[in-house]
PDB file of C-alpha atoms in Angstrom:
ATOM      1  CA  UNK A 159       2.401   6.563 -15.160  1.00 60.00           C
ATOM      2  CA  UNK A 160       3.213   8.865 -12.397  1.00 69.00           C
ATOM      3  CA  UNK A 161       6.206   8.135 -10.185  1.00 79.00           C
ATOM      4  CA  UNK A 162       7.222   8.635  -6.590  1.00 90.00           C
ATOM      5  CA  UNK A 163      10.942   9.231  -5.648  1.00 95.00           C
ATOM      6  CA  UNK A 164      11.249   7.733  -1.885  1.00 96.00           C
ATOM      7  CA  UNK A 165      14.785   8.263  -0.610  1.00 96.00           C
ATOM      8  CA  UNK A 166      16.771   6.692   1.125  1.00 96.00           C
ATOM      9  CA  UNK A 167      16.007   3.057  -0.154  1.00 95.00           C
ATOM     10  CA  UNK A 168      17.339   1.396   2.903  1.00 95.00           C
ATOM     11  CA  UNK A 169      18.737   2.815   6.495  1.00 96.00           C
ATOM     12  CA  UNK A 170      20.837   1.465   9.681  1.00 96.00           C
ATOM     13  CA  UNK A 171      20.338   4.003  12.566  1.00 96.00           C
ATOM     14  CA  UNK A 172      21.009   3.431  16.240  1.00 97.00           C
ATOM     15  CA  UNK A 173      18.302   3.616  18.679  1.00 97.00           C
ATOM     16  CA  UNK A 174      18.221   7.450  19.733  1.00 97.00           C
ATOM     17  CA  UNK A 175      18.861   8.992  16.283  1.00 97.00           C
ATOM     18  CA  UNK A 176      16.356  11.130  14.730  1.00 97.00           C
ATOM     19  CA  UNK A 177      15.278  10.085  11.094  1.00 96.00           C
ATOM     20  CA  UNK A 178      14.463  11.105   8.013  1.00 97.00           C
ATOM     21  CA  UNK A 179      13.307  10.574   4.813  1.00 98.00           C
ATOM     22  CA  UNK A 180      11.697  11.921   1.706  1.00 97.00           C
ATOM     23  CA  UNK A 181       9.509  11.587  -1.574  1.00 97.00           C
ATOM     24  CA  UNK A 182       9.282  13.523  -4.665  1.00 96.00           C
ATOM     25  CA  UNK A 183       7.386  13.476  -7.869  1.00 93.00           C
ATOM     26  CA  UNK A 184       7.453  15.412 -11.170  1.00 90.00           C
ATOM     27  CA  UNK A 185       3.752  15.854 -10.526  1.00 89.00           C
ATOM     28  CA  UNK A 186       1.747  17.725  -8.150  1.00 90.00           C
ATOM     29  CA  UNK A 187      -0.726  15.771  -5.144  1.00 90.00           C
ATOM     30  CA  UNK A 188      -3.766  16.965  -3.528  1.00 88.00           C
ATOM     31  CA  UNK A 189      -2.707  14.732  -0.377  1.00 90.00           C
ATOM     32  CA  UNK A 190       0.333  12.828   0.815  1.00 93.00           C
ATOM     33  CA  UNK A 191       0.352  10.036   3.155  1.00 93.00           C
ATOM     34  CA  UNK A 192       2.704   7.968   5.470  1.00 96.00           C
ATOM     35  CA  UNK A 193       2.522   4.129   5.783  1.00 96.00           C
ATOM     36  CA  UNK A 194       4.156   1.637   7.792  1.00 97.00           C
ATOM     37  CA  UNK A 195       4.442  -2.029   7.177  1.00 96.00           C
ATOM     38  CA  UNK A 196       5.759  -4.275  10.081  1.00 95.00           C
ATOM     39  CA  UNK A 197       7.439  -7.036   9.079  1.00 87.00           C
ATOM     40  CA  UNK A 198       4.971  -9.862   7.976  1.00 86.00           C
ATOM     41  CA  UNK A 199       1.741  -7.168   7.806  1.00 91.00           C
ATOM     42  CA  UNK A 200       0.795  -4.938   5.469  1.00 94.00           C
ATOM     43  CA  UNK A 201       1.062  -1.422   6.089  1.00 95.00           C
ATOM     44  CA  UNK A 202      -0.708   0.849   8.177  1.00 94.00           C
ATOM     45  CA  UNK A 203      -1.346   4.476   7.758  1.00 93.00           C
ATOM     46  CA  UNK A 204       0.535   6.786   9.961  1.00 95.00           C
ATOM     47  CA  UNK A 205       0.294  10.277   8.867  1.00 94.00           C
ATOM     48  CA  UNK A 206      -2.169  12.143   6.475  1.00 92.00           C
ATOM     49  CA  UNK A 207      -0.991  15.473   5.010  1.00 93.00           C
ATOM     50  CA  UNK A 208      -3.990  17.564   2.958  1.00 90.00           C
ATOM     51  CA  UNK A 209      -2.645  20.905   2.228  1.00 92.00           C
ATOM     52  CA  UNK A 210       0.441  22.132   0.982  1.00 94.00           C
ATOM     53  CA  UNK A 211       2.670  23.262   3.532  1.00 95.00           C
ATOM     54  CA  UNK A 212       1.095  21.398   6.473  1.00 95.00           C
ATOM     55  CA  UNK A 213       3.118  19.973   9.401  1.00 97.00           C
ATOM     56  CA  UNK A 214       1.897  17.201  11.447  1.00 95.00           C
ATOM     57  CA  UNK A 215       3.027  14.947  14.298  1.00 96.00           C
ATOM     58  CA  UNK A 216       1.801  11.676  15.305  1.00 93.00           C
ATOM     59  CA  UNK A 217       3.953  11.246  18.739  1.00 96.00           C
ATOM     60  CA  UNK A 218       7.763  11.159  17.841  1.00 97.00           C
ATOM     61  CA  UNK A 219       6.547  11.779  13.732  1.00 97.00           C
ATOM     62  CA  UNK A 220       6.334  14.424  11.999  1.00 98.00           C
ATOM     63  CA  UNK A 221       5.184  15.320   8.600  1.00 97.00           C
ATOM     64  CA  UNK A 222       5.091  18.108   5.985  1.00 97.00           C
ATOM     65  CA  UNK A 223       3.558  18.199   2.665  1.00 96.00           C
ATOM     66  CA  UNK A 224       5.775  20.280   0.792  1.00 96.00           C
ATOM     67  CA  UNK A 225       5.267  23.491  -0.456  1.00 96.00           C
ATOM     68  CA  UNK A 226       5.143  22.865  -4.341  1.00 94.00           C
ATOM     69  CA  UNK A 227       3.063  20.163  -4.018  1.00 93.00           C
ATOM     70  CA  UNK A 228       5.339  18.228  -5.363  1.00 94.00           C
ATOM     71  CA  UNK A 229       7.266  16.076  -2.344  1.00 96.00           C
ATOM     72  CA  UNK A 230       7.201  15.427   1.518  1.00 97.00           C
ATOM     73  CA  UNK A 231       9.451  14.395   3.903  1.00 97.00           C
ATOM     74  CA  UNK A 232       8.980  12.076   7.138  1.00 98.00           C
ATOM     75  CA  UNK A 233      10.753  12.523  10.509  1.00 98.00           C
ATOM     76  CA  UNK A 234      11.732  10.027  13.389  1.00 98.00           C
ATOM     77  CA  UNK A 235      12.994  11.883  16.647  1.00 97.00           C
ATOM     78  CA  UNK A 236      14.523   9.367  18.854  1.00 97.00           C
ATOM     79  CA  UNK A 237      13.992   6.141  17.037  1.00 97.00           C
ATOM     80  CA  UNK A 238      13.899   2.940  18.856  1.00 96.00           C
ATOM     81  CA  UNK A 239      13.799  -0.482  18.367  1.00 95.00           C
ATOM     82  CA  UNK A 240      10.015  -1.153  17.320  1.00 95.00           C
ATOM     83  CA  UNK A 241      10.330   1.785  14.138  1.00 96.00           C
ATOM     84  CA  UNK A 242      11.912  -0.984  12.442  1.00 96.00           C
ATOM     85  CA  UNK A 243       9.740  -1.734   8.957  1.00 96.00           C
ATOM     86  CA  UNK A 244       9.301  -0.488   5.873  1.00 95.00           C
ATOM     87  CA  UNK A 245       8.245   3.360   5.201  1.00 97.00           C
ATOM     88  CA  UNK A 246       6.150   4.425   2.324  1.00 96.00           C
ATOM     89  CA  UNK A 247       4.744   7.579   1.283  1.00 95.00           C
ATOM     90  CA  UNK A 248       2.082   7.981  -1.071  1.00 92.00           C
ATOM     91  CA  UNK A 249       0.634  10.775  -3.119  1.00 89.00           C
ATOM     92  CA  UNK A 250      -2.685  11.429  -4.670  1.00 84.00           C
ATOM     93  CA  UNK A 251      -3.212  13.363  -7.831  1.00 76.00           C
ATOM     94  CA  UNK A 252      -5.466  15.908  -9.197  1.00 70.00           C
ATOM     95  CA  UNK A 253      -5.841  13.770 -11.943  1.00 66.00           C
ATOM     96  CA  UNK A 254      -7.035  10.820 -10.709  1.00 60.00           C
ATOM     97  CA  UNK A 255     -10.059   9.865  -8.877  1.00 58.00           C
ATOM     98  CA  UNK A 256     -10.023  10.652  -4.910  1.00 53.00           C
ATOM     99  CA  UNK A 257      -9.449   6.454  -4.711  1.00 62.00           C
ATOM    100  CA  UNK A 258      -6.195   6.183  -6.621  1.00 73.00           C
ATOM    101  CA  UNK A 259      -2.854   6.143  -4.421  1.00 83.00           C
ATOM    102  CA  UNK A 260       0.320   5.993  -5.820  1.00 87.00           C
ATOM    103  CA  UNK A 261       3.112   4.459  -3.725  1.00 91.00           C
ATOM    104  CA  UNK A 262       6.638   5.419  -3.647  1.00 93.00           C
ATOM    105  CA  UNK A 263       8.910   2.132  -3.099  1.00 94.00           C
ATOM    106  CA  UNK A 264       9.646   2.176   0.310  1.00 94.00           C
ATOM    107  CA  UNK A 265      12.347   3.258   2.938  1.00 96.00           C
ATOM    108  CA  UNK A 266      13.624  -0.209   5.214  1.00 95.00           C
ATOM    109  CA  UNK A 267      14.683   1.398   8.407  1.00 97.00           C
ATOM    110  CA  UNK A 268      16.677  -1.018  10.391  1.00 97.00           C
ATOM    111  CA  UNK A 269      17.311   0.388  14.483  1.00 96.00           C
ATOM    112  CA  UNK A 270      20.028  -1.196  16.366  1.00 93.00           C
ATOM    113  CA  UNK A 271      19.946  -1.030  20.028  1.00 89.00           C
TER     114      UNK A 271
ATOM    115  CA  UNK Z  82     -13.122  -4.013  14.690  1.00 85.00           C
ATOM    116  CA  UNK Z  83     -12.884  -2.530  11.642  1.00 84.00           C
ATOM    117  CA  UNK Z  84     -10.772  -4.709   8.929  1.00 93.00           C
ATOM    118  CA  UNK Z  85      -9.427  -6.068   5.635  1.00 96.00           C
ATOM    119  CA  UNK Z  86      -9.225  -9.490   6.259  1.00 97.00           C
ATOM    120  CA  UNK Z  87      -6.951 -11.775   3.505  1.00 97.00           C
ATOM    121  CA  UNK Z  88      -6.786 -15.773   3.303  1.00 97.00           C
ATOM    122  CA  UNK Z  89      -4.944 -17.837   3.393  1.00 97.00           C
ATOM    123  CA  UNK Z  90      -1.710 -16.091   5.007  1.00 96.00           C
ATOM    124  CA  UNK Z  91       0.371 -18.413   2.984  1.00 97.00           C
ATOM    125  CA  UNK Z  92       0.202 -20.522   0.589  1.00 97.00           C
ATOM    126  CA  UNK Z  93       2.371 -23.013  -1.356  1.00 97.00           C
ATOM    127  CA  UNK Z  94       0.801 -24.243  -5.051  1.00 96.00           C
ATOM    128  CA  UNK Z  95       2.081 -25.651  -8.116  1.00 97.00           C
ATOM    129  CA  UNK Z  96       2.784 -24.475 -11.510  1.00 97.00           C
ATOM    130  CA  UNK Z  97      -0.846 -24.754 -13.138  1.00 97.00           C
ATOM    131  CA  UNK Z  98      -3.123 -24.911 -10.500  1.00 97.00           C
ATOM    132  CA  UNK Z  99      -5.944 -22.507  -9.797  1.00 97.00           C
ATOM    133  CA  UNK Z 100      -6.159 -20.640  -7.182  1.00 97.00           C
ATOM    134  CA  UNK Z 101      -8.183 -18.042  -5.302  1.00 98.00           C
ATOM    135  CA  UNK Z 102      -7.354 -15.498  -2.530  1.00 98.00           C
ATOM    136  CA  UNK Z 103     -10.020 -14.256  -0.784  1.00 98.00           C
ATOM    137  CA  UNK Z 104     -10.385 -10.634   0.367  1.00 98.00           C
ATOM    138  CA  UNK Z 105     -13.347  -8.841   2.721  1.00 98.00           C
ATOM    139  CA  UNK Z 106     -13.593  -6.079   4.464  1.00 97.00           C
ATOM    140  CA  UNK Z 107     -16.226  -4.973   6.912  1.00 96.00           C
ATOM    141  CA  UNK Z 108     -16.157  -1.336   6.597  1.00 94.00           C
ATOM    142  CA  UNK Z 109     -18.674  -0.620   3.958  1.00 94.00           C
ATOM    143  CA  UNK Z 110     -16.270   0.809   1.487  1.00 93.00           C
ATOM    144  CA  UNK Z 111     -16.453   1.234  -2.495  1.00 92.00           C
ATOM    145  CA  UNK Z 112     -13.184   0.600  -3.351  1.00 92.00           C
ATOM    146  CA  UNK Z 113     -11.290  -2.343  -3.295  1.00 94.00           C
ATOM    147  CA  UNK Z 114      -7.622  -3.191  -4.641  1.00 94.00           C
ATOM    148  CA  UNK Z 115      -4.980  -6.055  -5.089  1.00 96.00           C
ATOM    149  CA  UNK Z 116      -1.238  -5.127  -4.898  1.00 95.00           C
ATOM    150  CA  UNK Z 117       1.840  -7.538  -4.932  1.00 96.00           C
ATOM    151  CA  UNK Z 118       5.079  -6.691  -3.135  1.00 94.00           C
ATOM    152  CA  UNK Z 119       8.179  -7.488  -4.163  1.00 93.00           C
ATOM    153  CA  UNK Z 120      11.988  -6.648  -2.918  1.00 88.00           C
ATOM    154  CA  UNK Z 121      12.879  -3.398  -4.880  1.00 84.00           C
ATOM    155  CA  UNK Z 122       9.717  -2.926  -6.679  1.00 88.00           C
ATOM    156  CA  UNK Z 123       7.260  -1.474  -3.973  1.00 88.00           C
ATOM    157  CA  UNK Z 124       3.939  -1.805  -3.604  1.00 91.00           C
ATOM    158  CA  UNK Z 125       2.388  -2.641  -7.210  1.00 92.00           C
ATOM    159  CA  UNK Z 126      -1.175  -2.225  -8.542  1.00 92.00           C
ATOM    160  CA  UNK Z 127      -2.829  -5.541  -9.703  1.00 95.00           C
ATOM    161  CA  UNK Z 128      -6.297  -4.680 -10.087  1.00 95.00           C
ATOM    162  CA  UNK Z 129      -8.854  -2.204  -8.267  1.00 93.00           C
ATOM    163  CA  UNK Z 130     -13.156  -2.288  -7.784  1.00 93.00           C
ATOM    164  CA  UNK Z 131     -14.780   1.250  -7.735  1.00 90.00           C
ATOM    165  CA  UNK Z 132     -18.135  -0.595  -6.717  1.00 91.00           C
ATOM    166  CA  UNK Z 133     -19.646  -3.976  -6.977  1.00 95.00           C
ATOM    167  CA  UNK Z 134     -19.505  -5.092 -10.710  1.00 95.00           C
ATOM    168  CA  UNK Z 135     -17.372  -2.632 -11.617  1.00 93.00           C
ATOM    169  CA  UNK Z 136     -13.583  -3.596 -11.996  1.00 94.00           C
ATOM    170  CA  UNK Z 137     -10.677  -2.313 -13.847  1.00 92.00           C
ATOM    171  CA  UNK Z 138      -6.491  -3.149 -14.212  1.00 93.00           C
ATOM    172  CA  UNK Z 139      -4.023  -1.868 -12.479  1.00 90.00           C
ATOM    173  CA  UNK Z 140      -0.361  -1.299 -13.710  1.00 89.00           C
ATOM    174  CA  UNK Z 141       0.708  -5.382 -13.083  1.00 95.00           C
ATOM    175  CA  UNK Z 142      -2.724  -7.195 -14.555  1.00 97.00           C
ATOM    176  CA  UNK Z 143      -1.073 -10.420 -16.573  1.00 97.00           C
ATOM    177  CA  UNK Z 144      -2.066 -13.544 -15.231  1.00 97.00           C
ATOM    178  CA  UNK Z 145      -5.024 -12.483 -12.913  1.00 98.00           C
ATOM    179  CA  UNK Z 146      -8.696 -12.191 -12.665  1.00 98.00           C
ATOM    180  CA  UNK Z 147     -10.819 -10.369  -9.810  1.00 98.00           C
ATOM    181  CA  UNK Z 148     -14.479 -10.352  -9.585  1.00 97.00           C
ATOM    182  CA  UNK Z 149     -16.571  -8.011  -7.075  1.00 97.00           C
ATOM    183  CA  UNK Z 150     -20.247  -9.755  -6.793  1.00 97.00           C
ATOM    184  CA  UNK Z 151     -20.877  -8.188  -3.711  1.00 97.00           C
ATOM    185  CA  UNK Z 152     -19.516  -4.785  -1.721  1.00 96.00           C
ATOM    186  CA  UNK Z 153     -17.069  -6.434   0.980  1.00 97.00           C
ATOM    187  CA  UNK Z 154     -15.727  -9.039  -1.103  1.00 98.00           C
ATOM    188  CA  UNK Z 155     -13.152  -8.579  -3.775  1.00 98.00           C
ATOM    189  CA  UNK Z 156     -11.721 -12.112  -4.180  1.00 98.00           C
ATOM    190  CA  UNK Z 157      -8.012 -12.284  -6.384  1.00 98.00           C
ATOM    191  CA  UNK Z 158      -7.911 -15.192  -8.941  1.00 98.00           C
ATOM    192  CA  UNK Z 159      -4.941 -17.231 -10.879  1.00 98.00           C
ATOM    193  CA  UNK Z 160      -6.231 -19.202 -13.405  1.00 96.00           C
ATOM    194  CA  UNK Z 161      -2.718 -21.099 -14.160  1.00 97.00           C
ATOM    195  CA  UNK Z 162      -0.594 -19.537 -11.504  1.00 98.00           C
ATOM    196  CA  UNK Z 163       3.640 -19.350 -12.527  1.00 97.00           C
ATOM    197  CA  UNK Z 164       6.177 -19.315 -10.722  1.00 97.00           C
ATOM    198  CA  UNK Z 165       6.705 -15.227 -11.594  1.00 97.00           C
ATOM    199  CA  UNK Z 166       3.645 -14.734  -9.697  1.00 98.00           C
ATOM    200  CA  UNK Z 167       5.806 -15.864  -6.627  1.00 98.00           C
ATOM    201  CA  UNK Z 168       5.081 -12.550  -4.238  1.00 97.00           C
ATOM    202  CA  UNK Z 169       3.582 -11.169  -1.240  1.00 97.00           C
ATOM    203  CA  UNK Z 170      -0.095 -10.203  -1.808  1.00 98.00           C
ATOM    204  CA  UNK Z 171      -1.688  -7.474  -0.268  1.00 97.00           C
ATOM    205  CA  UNK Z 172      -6.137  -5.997  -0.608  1.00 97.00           C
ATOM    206  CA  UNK Z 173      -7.096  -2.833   0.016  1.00 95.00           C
ATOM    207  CA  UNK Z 174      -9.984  -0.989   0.336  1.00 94.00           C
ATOM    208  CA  UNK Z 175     -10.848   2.766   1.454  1.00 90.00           C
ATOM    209  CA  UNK Z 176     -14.234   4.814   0.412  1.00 85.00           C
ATOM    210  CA  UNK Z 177     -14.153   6.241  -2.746  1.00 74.00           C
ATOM    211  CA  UNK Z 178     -14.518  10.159  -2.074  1.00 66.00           C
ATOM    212  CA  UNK Z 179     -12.665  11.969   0.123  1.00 59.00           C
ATOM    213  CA  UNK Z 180      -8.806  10.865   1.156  1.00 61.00           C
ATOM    214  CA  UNK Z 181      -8.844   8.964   3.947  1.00 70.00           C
ATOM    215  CA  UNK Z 182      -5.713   6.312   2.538  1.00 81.00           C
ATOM    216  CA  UNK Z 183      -6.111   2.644   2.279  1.00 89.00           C
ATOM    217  CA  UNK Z 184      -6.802  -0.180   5.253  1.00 93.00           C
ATOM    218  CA  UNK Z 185      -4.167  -2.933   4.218  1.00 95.00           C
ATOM    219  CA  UNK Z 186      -5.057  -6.179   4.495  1.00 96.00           C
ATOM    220  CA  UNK Z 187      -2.518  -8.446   6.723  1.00 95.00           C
ATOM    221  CA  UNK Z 188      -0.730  -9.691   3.612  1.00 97.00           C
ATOM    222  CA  UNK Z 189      -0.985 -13.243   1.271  1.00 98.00           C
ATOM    223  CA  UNK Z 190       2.710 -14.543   1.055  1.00 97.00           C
ATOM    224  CA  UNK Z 191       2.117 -17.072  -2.090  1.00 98.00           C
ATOM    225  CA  UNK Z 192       4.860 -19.331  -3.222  1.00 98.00           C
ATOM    226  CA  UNK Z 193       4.611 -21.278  -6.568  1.00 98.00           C
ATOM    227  CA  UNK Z 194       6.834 -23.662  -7.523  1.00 97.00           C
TER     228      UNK Z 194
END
């Protein structure tokens, strides 16, 4: 089935740094989203990217769907302690029904004070 | 408040015995889904509802049933649960046209031993 590429797998940042992180697929998406999961909940969307090329923030996140369709990238500007969880980015084909996500396997960002 | 809402939060069975997780949301949506989480393998499809009696697998079906009677329900089912079923257990749900992502449940953590 298709596959999303998330990169890095894991992260250790101190508070202040900027952030980022990617996903990329073999296969184009009609949309590209940004979850978060806190530790012990399940995620929670973040950012939702619908055309290709579009850039959007959500406070110190930003977002771009890139333009081939086929990856997008996540930014952090001055992390701090509370952006620690799990990042995952997931894509939505042209192939599939509007319902069907797939999930790339997650970035753990750990923020040190 | 608008909500997927999973129980139990944890649970601890045996080798053998069923077991069912429930899963409703309040939202109105078509679609429902079960993932598992695991350490290195991401978020991973179990089984998915595009309306009430209408289910289908996902990628990671072995082992489980799902049943969707009525439209906020979408209860997760293991007949003769093993210890390889050990995971955290997440529902989903979002409405099936247009691409609005998921609302995550808060998460099943199910030990079985």
């Amino acid at each position: 089935g298709q596959q999303l590429n998330q990169s890095p797998q894991s992260m250790f940042i101190q508070e202040g740094e900027d952030v980022s992180m990617n996903c990329t697929s073999s296969s184009i998406f009609n949309t590209w989203l940004w979850y978060k999961q806190d530790p012990g909940e399940g995620p929670v969307l973040l950012i939702a990217l619908y055309k290709a090329g579009e850039l959007t923030s959500n406070g110190r996140l930003t977002a771009q769907f890139g333009i081939t369709r086929k990856d997008s990238f996540l930014n952090i500007s001055a992390s701090i302690p509370s952006d620690v969880g799990i990042y995952f980015c997931a894509g939505q084909s042209p192939q599939s029904g509007s319902e069907k996500l797939v999930f790339g396997k997650g970035t753990k960002l750990t923020v040190n004070p | 408040e608008a909500q997927v809402t999973q129980n139990p939060r944890y649970l601890i069975t045996v080798t053998g015995k069923k077991l069912t997780v429930t899963c409703s949301q309040n939202m109105n949506h078509e679609y429902m889904s079960w993932y598992r989480q695991d350490p290195g393998l991401g978020l991973r499809q179990i089984y998915y509802s595009m309306n009430v009696e209408v289910t289908d697998k996902g990628d990671v079906p072995e082992g489980y049933k799902v049943s969707r009677k009525e439209k906020r329900n979408f209860p997760l089912i293991l007949e003769s649960p093993s210890p390889n079923q050990t995971s955290l257990y997440f529902c989903a749900s979002s409405f099936l046209t247009g691409s609005y992502g998921y609302t995550f449940g808060s998460g099943t953590r199910l030990t079985v031993v």
